[in-house]
Short mmCIF file of C-alpha atoms in Angstrom, two decimals:
data_model
loop_
_atom_site.label_atom_id
_atom_site.label_comp_id
_atom_site.label_asym_id
_atom_site.label_seq_id
_atom_site.Cartn_x
_atom_site.Cartn_y
_atom_site.Cartn_z
CA MET F 1 -18.93 -16.91 -18.58
CA ALA F 2 -16.28 -14.61 -19.93
CA ASN F 3 -15.74 -13.27 -16.48
CA CYS F 4 -15.07 -16.62 -14.94
CA LEU F 5 -12.92 -17.88 -17.84
CA ILE F 6 -10.90 -14.64 -17.93
CA ALA F 7 -10.32 -15.02 -14.22
CA ALA F 8 -9.19 -18.56 -14.80
CA VAL F 9 -6.68 -17.51 -17.47
CA GLU F 10 -5.45 -14.67 -15.13
CA ALA F 11 -4.85 -17.26 -12.40
CA ILE F 12 -2.81 -19.29 -14.91
CA GLY F 13 -0.93 -16.20 -15.79
CA ALA F 14 -0.17 -15.39 -12.10
CA ALA F 15 1.16 -19.03 -11.59
CA ILE F 16 3.33 -18.71 -14.57
CA ALA F 17 4.61 -15.20 -13.44
CA SER F 18 5.44 -16.50 -9.96
CA ASN F 19 7.29 -19.49 -11.32
CA LYS F 20 9.10 -17.60 -14.03
CA GLU F 21 12.50 -18.09 -12.41
CA VAL F 22 11.86 -21.80 -11.88
CA LEU F 23 10.97 -22.42 -15.37
CA THR F 24 13.81 -20.43 -16.72
CA SER F 25 16.30 -22.29 -14.51
CA LEU F 26 14.84 -25.56 -15.62
CA ASP F 27 15.29 -24.41 -19.24
CA ALA F 28 18.79 -23.31 -18.52
CA ALA F 29 19.82 -26.86 -17.82
CA ILE F 30 18.69 -28.36 -21.02
CA GLY F 31 17.46 -25.61 -23.36
CA ASP F 32 17.84 -21.98 -24.06
CA ALA F 33 16.97 -20.58 -20.70
CA ASP F 34 13.99 -18.55 -21.85
CA HIS F 35 10.90 -20.78 -21.03
CA GLY F 36 9.85 -18.78 -18.05
CA ILE F 37 10.60 -15.34 -19.49
CA ASN F 38 8.73 -16.25 -22.80
CA MET F 39 5.74 -17.65 -20.98
CA ALA F 40 5.52 -14.81 -18.48
CA ARG F 41 5.62 -12.23 -21.43
CA GLY F 42 3.00 -14.18 -23.28
CA PHE F 43 0.61 -14.36 -20.41
CA GLN F 44 1.14 -10.72 -19.57
CA ALA F 45 0.14 -9.85 -22.99
CA VAL F 46 -2.75 -12.21 -22.72
CA SER F 47 -3.88 -10.28 -19.64
CA GLY F 48 -3.82 -6.96 -21.51
CA LYS F 49 -5.83 -8.44 -24.46
CA LEU F 50 -8.45 -10.03 -22.22
CA SER F 51 -9.12 -6.89 -20.39
CA THR F 52 -10.40 -5.45 -23.70
CA LEU F 53 -12.91 -8.34 -24.26
CA ALA F 54 -16.61 -7.83 -23.65
CA GLN F 55 -18.08 -9.40 -20.53
CA THR F 56 -20.54 -11.22 -22.72
CA ALA F 57 -17.88 -13.04 -24.74
CA ASP F 58 -18.29 -16.86 -24.97
CA ALA F 59 -15.69 -19.47 -24.00
CA ALA F 60 -14.47 -19.84 -27.58
CA THR F 61 -13.74 -16.06 -27.95
CA VAL F 62 -11.82 -15.91 -24.74
CA LEU F 63 -9.66 -19.00 -25.58
CA LYS F 64 -9.18 -17.86 -29.16
CA THR F 65 -7.85 -14.54 -27.85
CA VAL F 66 -5.42 -16.37 -25.48
CA GLY F 67 -4.25 -18.60 -28.21
CA MET F 68 -3.55 -15.80 -30.82
CA THR F 69 -1.89 -13.77 -28.18
CA LEU F 70 0.46 -16.54 -27.07
CA ILE F 71 1.27 -17.29 -30.70
CA THR F 72 2.44 -13.77 -31.36
CA THR F 73 4.24 -12.96 -28.16
CA VAL F 74 5.95 -16.01 -26.67
CA GLY F 75 8.70 -16.38 -29.17
CA GLY F 76 9.94 -19.87 -28.33
CA ALA F 77 8.40 -23.19 -29.25
CA SER F 78 5.92 -22.92 -26.48
CA GLY F 79 4.23 -20.00 -28.24
CA PRO F 80 2.96 -21.98 -31.27
CA LEU F 81 2.39 -25.10 -29.07
CA TYR F 82 0.35 -23.53 -26.28
CA GLY F 83 -1.16 -21.09 -28.81
CA THR F 84 -2.34 -23.95 -31.02
CA ALA F 85 -3.69 -25.67 -27.83
CA PHE F 86 -5.78 -22.79 -26.83
CA LEU F 87 -7.13 -22.29 -30.31
CA ARG F 88 -8.12 -25.90 -30.53
CA ALA F 89 -9.78 -25.74 -27.06
CA ALA F 90 -11.64 -22.71 -28.35
CA ALA F 91 -12.95 -24.64 -31.24
CA ALA F 92 -14.08 -27.38 -28.91
CA GLY F 93 -15.73 -24.90 -26.70
CA GLN F 94 -17.52 -23.07 -29.51
CA GLY F 95 -20.94 -21.80 -28.53
CA LYS F 96 -20.56 -23.00 -24.82
CA ASN F 97 -21.71 -20.51 -22.05
CA THR F 98 -21.25 -22.96 -19.21
CA LEU F 99 -18.66 -25.71 -19.10
CA SER F 100 -19.34 -29.25 -17.70
CA PRO F 101 -16.51 -31.54 -16.71
CA SER F 102 -17.20 -33.42 -19.90
CA ASP F 103 -16.83 -30.15 -21.98
CA VAL F 104 -13.56 -29.30 -20.25
CA GLY F 105 -12.32 -32.89 -20.97
CA ASN F 106 -13.19 -32.47 -24.64
CA MET F 107 -11.39 -29.17 -24.71
CA LEU F 108 -8.32 -30.60 -23.03
CA ALA F 109 -8.36 -33.49 -25.61
CA ALA F 110 -8.56 -31.14 -28.46
CA ALA F 111 -5.70 -29.04 -27.02
CA ILE F 112 -3.47 -32.03 -26.67
CA ALA F 113 -4.28 -33.17 -30.17
CA GLY F 114 -3.18 -29.77 -31.42
CA ILE F 115 0.06 -29.86 -29.51
CA LYS F 116 0.84 -33.33 -30.92
CA GLU F 117 0.04 -32.25 -34.45
CA ARG F 118 1.95 -28.95 -34.24
CA GLY F 119 5.04 -30.46 -32.47
CA LYS F 120 4.85 -33.82 -34.28
CA ALA F 121 5.60 -35.31 -30.92
CA VAL F 122 4.34 -38.20 -28.79
CA ARG F 123 4.54 -39.08 -25.12
CA GLY F 124 7.93 -40.16 -23.88
CA GLU F 125 10.02 -37.63 -25.72
CA LYS F 126 10.43 -35.33 -22.69
CA THR F 127 7.97 -32.56 -23.63
CA MET F 128 4.82 -31.07 -22.20
CA LEU F 129 2.97 -34.06 -23.48
CA ASP F 130 4.43 -36.24 -20.70
CA ALA F 131 2.49 -34.15 -18.22
CA LEU F 132 -0.58 -33.42 -20.33
CA GLU F 133 -1.49 -36.87 -21.63
CA PRO F 134 -1.45 -38.49 -18.22
CA ALA F 135 -3.29 -35.61 -16.89
CA TYR F 136 -5.96 -36.00 -19.52
CA GLU F 137 -6.28 -39.72 -18.72
CA ALA F 138 -6.80 -39.02 -15.13
CA PHE F 139 -9.29 -36.21 -15.87
CA LYS F 140 -11.21 -38.47 -18.14
CA SER F 141 -11.36 -41.33 -15.78
CA ALA F 142 -12.59 -39.07 -12.91
CA GLU F 143 -15.04 -37.53 -15.20
CA GLN F 144 -16.43 -40.91 -16.24
CA GLN F 145 -16.88 -41.75 -12.58
CA GLY F 146 -19.14 -38.57 -12.27
CA ARG F 147 -16.67 -36.52 -10.27
CA SER F 148 -17.01 -32.69 -10.11
CA LEU F 149 -14.82 -30.49 -12.16
CA VAL F 150 -12.59 -29.67 -9.17
CA GLU F 151 -12.09 -33.55 -8.50
CA CYS F 152 -11.36 -34.17 -12.19
CA LEU F 153 -8.74 -31.28 -12.14
CA ALA F 154 -7.20 -32.64 -8.96
CA ALA F 155 -6.76 -36.06 -10.43
CA ALA F 156 -5.23 -34.38 -13.57
CA ARG F 157 -2.86 -32.28 -11.45
CA GLU F 158 -1.62 -35.37 -9.69
CA SER F 159 -0.97 -37.26 -12.76
CA ALA F 160 0.60 -34.31 -14.43
CA LEU F 161 3.05 -33.94 -11.54
CA ASP F 162 3.97 -37.72 -11.90
CA GLY F 163 4.48 -37.02 -15.59
CA VAL F 164 6.81 -34.13 -14.86
CA MET F 165 8.84 -36.32 -12.46
CA PHE F 166 8.95 -38.98 -15.11
CA THR F 167 10.65 -36.46 -17.53
CA LYS F 168 13.72 -36.58 -15.27
CA SER F 169 14.24 -40.31 -16.20
CA ILE F 170 14.11 -39.91 -20.06
CA ILE F 171 16.27 -38.49 -22.81
CA ALA F 172 14.93 -35.60 -24.77
CA THR F 173 14.34 -36.43 -28.50
CA LYS F 174 12.27 -33.39 -29.39
CA GLY F 175 13.10 -29.66 -29.13
CA ARG F 176 16.29 -27.92 -28.13
CA ALA F 177 17.02 -30.33 -25.36
CA SER F 178 17.42 -33.10 -27.90
CA TYR F 179 20.80 -31.54 -28.95
CA LEU F 180 22.00 -32.50 -25.53
CA GLY F 181 21.20 -36.22 -25.84
CA GLU F 182 22.21 -38.17 -22.80
CA ARG F 183 23.05 -34.93 -20.99
CA SER F 184 19.31 -34.23 -20.80
CA LEU F 185 18.85 -37.19 -18.40
CA GLY F 186 18.16 -36.27 -14.77
CA HIS F 187 16.63 -32.89 -15.75
CA GLN F 188 13.00 -32.05 -15.35
CA ASP F 189 11.41 -30.89 -18.56
CA PRO F 190 10.49 -27.12 -18.43
CA GLY F 191 7.54 -27.59 -20.83
CA ALA F 192 6.05 -30.46 -18.83
CA THR F 193 6.49 -28.29 -15.79
CA SER F 194 4.65 -25.26 -17.24
CA ALA F 195 1.81 -27.56 -18.29
CA TYR F 196 1.66 -29.02 -14.77
CA LEU F 197 1.55 -25.33 -13.45
CA ILE F 198 -1.34 -24.56 -15.80
CA ILE F 199 -3.41 -27.50 -14.61
CA ALA F 200 -2.64 -26.84 -10.97
CA ALA F 201 -3.63 -23.19 -11.46
CA LEU F 202 -6.91 -24.20 -12.94
CA GLU F 203 -7.63 -26.66 -10.12
CA GLU F 204 -6.87 -24.08 -7.52
CA PHE F 205 -9.04 -21.45 -9.30
CA CYS F 206 -12.04 -23.81 -9.77
CA ARG F 207 -11.64 -24.91 -6.08
CA SER F 208 -11.72 -21.23 -4.86
CA GLN F 209 -14.83 -20.62 -7.11
CA GLU F 210 -16.48 -23.61 -5.55
CA GLN F 211 -15.80 -22.42 -2.04
CA ARG F 212 -17.12 -19.02 -2.86
CA GLU F 213 -20.46 -20.55 -4.08
CA GLU F 214 -20.80 -22.48 -0.92
CA MET Q 1 7.29 -14.32 -61.80
CA MET Q 2 9.45 -16.15 -59.36
CA VAL Q 3 9.13 -18.34 -56.31
CA GLY Q 4 9.54 -16.20 -53.18
CA ILE Q 5 11.81 -16.99 -50.40
CA VAL Q 6 11.34 -16.28 -46.77
CA ILE Q 7 14.07 -16.78 -44.16
CA VAL Q 8 12.85 -17.55 -40.65
CA SER Q 9 15.28 -17.39 -37.79
CA HIS Q 10 15.13 -16.80 -34.06
CA SER Q 11 17.44 -13.88 -34.66
CA ALA Q 12 16.50 -10.85 -36.85
CA LYS Q 13 20.20 -10.36 -37.70
CA ILE Q 14 20.60 -13.94 -38.94
CA ALA Q 15 17.38 -13.76 -41.05
CA GLU Q 16 18.55 -10.37 -42.64
CA GLY Q 17 22.06 -11.51 -43.08
CA ILE Q 18 21.07 -14.63 -44.89
CA CYS Q 19 18.79 -12.61 -47.16
CA ASP Q 20 21.59 -10.16 -47.90
CA LEU Q 21 23.82 -13.13 -48.79
CA ALA Q 22 21.10 -14.83 -50.91
CA ARG Q 23 20.33 -11.72 -52.82
CA GLN Q 24 23.89 -11.48 -54.17
CA MET Q 25 23.05 -14.68 -56.01
CA GLY Q 26 19.44 -13.62 -56.99
CA ARG Q 27 18.11 -11.57 -59.74
CA GLU Q 28 16.77 -8.05 -59.70
CA GLY Q 29 13.19 -8.01 -58.49
CA GLN Q 30 13.42 -11.37 -56.78
CA ILE Q 31 11.65 -11.47 -53.48
CA ILE Q 32 13.69 -12.76 -50.59
CA LEU Q 33 12.30 -11.62 -47.24
CA PRO Q 34 13.51 -12.06 -43.64
CA ALA Q 35 11.14 -12.98 -40.78
CA GLY Q 36 13.42 -13.12 -37.76
CA GLY Q 37 13.19 -12.28 -34.14
CA MET Q 38 10.43 -10.84 -32.01
CA PRO Q 39 8.60 -7.55 -32.59
CA ASP Q 40 10.51 -6.14 -29.48
CA GLY Q 41 13.82 -7.05 -31.01
CA GLY Q 42 14.30 -10.12 -28.83
CA ILE Q 43 15.33 -13.64 -29.81
CA GLY Q 44 12.38 -15.77 -30.88
CA THR Q 45 10.05 -16.50 -33.85
CA ASP Q 46 6.79 -14.76 -34.38
CA ALA Q 47 4.04 -16.50 -36.46
CA MET Q 48 2.35 -13.30 -37.43
CA LEU Q 49 5.53 -11.80 -38.70
CA ILE Q 50 6.20 -14.98 -40.81
CA TYR Q 51 2.57 -14.74 -41.98
CA LYS Q 52 3.15 -11.15 -43.22
CA SER Q 53 6.37 -12.18 -44.95
CA LEU Q 54 4.65 -15.06 -46.66
CA ILE Q 55 1.95 -12.76 -48.03
CA ASP Q 56 4.45 -10.17 -49.17
CA ALA Q 57 6.75 -12.85 -50.79
CA ASP Q 58 4.05 -14.52 -52.84
CA ASP Q 59 3.53 -13.10 -56.34
CA GLY Q 60 1.46 -16.08 -57.37
CA ASP Q 61 4.28 -18.64 -57.89
CA GLY Q 62 4.42 -19.55 -54.25
CA VAL Q 63 6.95 -19.24 -51.44
CA ILE Q 64 9.58 -21.54 -49.96
CA VAL Q 65 10.67 -21.04 -46.33
CA LEU Q 66 14.08 -21.75 -44.87
CA ALA Q 67 14.13 -22.01 -41.16
CA ASP Q 68 16.62 -22.37 -38.45
CA LEU Q 69 15.95 -24.39 -35.25
CA GLY Q 70 12.84 -26.12 -33.85
CA SER Q 71 10.44 -23.37 -32.99
CA ALA Q 72 11.19 -21.55 -36.27
CA VAL Q 73 9.49 -24.59 -37.98
CA LEU Q 74 6.66 -24.60 -35.53
CA SER Q 75 5.94 -20.88 -35.97
CA THR Q 76 6.14 -21.24 -39.75
CA GLU Q 77 3.60 -24.09 -39.70
CA THR Q 78 1.35 -22.10 -37.36
CA ALA Q 79 1.61 -19.10 -39.74
CA PHE Q 80 0.48 -21.49 -42.65
CA GLU Q 81 -2.70 -22.07 -40.84
CA PHE Q 82 -3.65 -18.35 -41.19
CA LEU Q 83 -3.23 -18.40 -44.95
CA CYS Q 84 -6.15 -18.78 -47.23
CA GLU Q 85 -6.34 -22.29 -48.69
CA GLU Q 86 -5.30 -21.24 -52.04
CA GLN Q 87 -2.05 -19.66 -50.91
CA ARG Q 88 -1.52 -22.38 -48.40
CA SER Q 89 -1.21 -24.85 -51.29
CA ARG Q 90 1.86 -22.99 -52.58
CA VAL Q 91 3.92 -22.45 -49.50
CA ALA Q 92 6.40 -25.04 -48.24
CA ILE Q 93 9.27 -25.44 -45.70
CA ALA Q 94 12.44 -26.76 -47.00
CA ASP Q 95 13.98 -29.38 -44.69
CA ALA Q 96 17.49 -28.03 -45.38
CA PRO Q 97 20.30 -26.11 -43.76
CA VAL Q 98 19.15 -22.55 -43.65
CA VAL Q 99 22.14 -20.74 -45.19
CA GLU Q 100 23.14 -23.24 -47.93
CA GLY Q 101 19.48 -23.99 -48.60
CA ALA Q 102 18.58 -20.28 -49.04
CA ILE Q 103 21.40 -19.85 -51.60
CA LEU Q 104 20.56 -22.92 -53.70
CA ALA Q 105 16.78 -21.98 -53.60
CA THR Q 106 17.60 -18.41 -54.65
CA VAL Q 107 19.63 -19.48 -57.62
CA GLN Q 108 16.98 -21.91 -58.69
CA ALA Q 109 14.12 -19.51 -58.22
CA SER Q 110 16.08 -16.79 -60.10
CA VAL Q 111 15.85 -18.83 -63.31
CA GLY Q 112 12.07 -19.02 -63.04
CA ALA Q 113 11.90 -22.56 -61.76
CA ALA Q 114 8.61 -23.77 -60.24
CA LEU Q 115 8.15 -24.48 -56.42
CA PRO Q 116 8.87 -28.25 -56.61
CA GLU Q 117 12.24 -27.57 -58.30
CA VAL Q 118 13.15 -24.75 -55.96
CA MET Q 119 12.35 -27.10 -53.08
CA GLU Q 120 14.56 -29.91 -54.54
CA ALA Q 121 17.45 -27.41 -54.91
CA ALA Q 122 17.11 -26.35 -51.25
CA ILE Q 123 16.95 -29.85 -50.10
CA SER Q 124 20.00 -30.81 -52.18
CA ALA Q 125 21.89 -28.35 -49.78
CA ARG Q 126 21.86 -31.21 -47.23
CA GLU Q 127 24.29 -33.12 -49.43
CA LEU Q 128 26.68 -30.17 -49.86
CA LYS Q 129 30.32 -30.97 -48.67
CA LYS Q 130 32.16 -27.97 -47.35
CA VAL Q 131 35.47 -29.61 -46.51
#
């Protein structure tokens, strides 16, 4: 379990690292130009921490380690937000040694609830929630239709991307971008983009696992 | 015993500078601690650093936090989650301008006021007219 989940988190880290410049340039337009740098630094620290974990660690231990490390190393708002998300997902995955689509859905729901609580934000404010909430809805609906984890994540990734595109059409009312008011219009939200990248990386990782098993 | 004060900023220099300024208005032995920047010296806020300052600033009367922008508040609230329930009940963030709020909170705390009064003083900084 730990092996697979650690590899999944490494895949997320790799996606963040290779999109570091993209995220930072999106943030330069409406924020403080550090989202990519911060996230890449955070996931690099995560990678170091995970390498010290025992192979027998359960899902909750892995995710808790990710959350704590992001909280202490990211620096921007995305640190406490994603950190809280992983801690809440850890709590939802307590004691699990395999993860069904329904488990993953519950963990995603807990993560989103954590982000909303920490950021006191709702959908439509030009934040990561504009990618995450539609992604969760698509995931849940696929899961209820009995689809596989990869199919659920594919549905989630598509809706997350729609959500990212939607952020271009709205004005930021949360975070640093809200200081720009109308000037934030037309710009894609960096937080929604990193949320999309995380989901896309998870889908790609699970797909590669599935192909390996075949 | 006095209410402790913690200054959270993205910049270590801002946090330390505000503490220096506030201490001029405070009393000897009053605890006013900075929690600014990242461990590597970069710009950002670190919930664990804030957590340590909250522990160090609390002599039993509680702690009031003055924070700068956005994620300073998020990181502070995250730090609160790591406190034991007892200490968590006596920490609070003042929704106030960080410099003026710190000064007013310091003065109020220095006369031995309790947490709610220190909070009220900090928040009253929102009404301060400078010009």
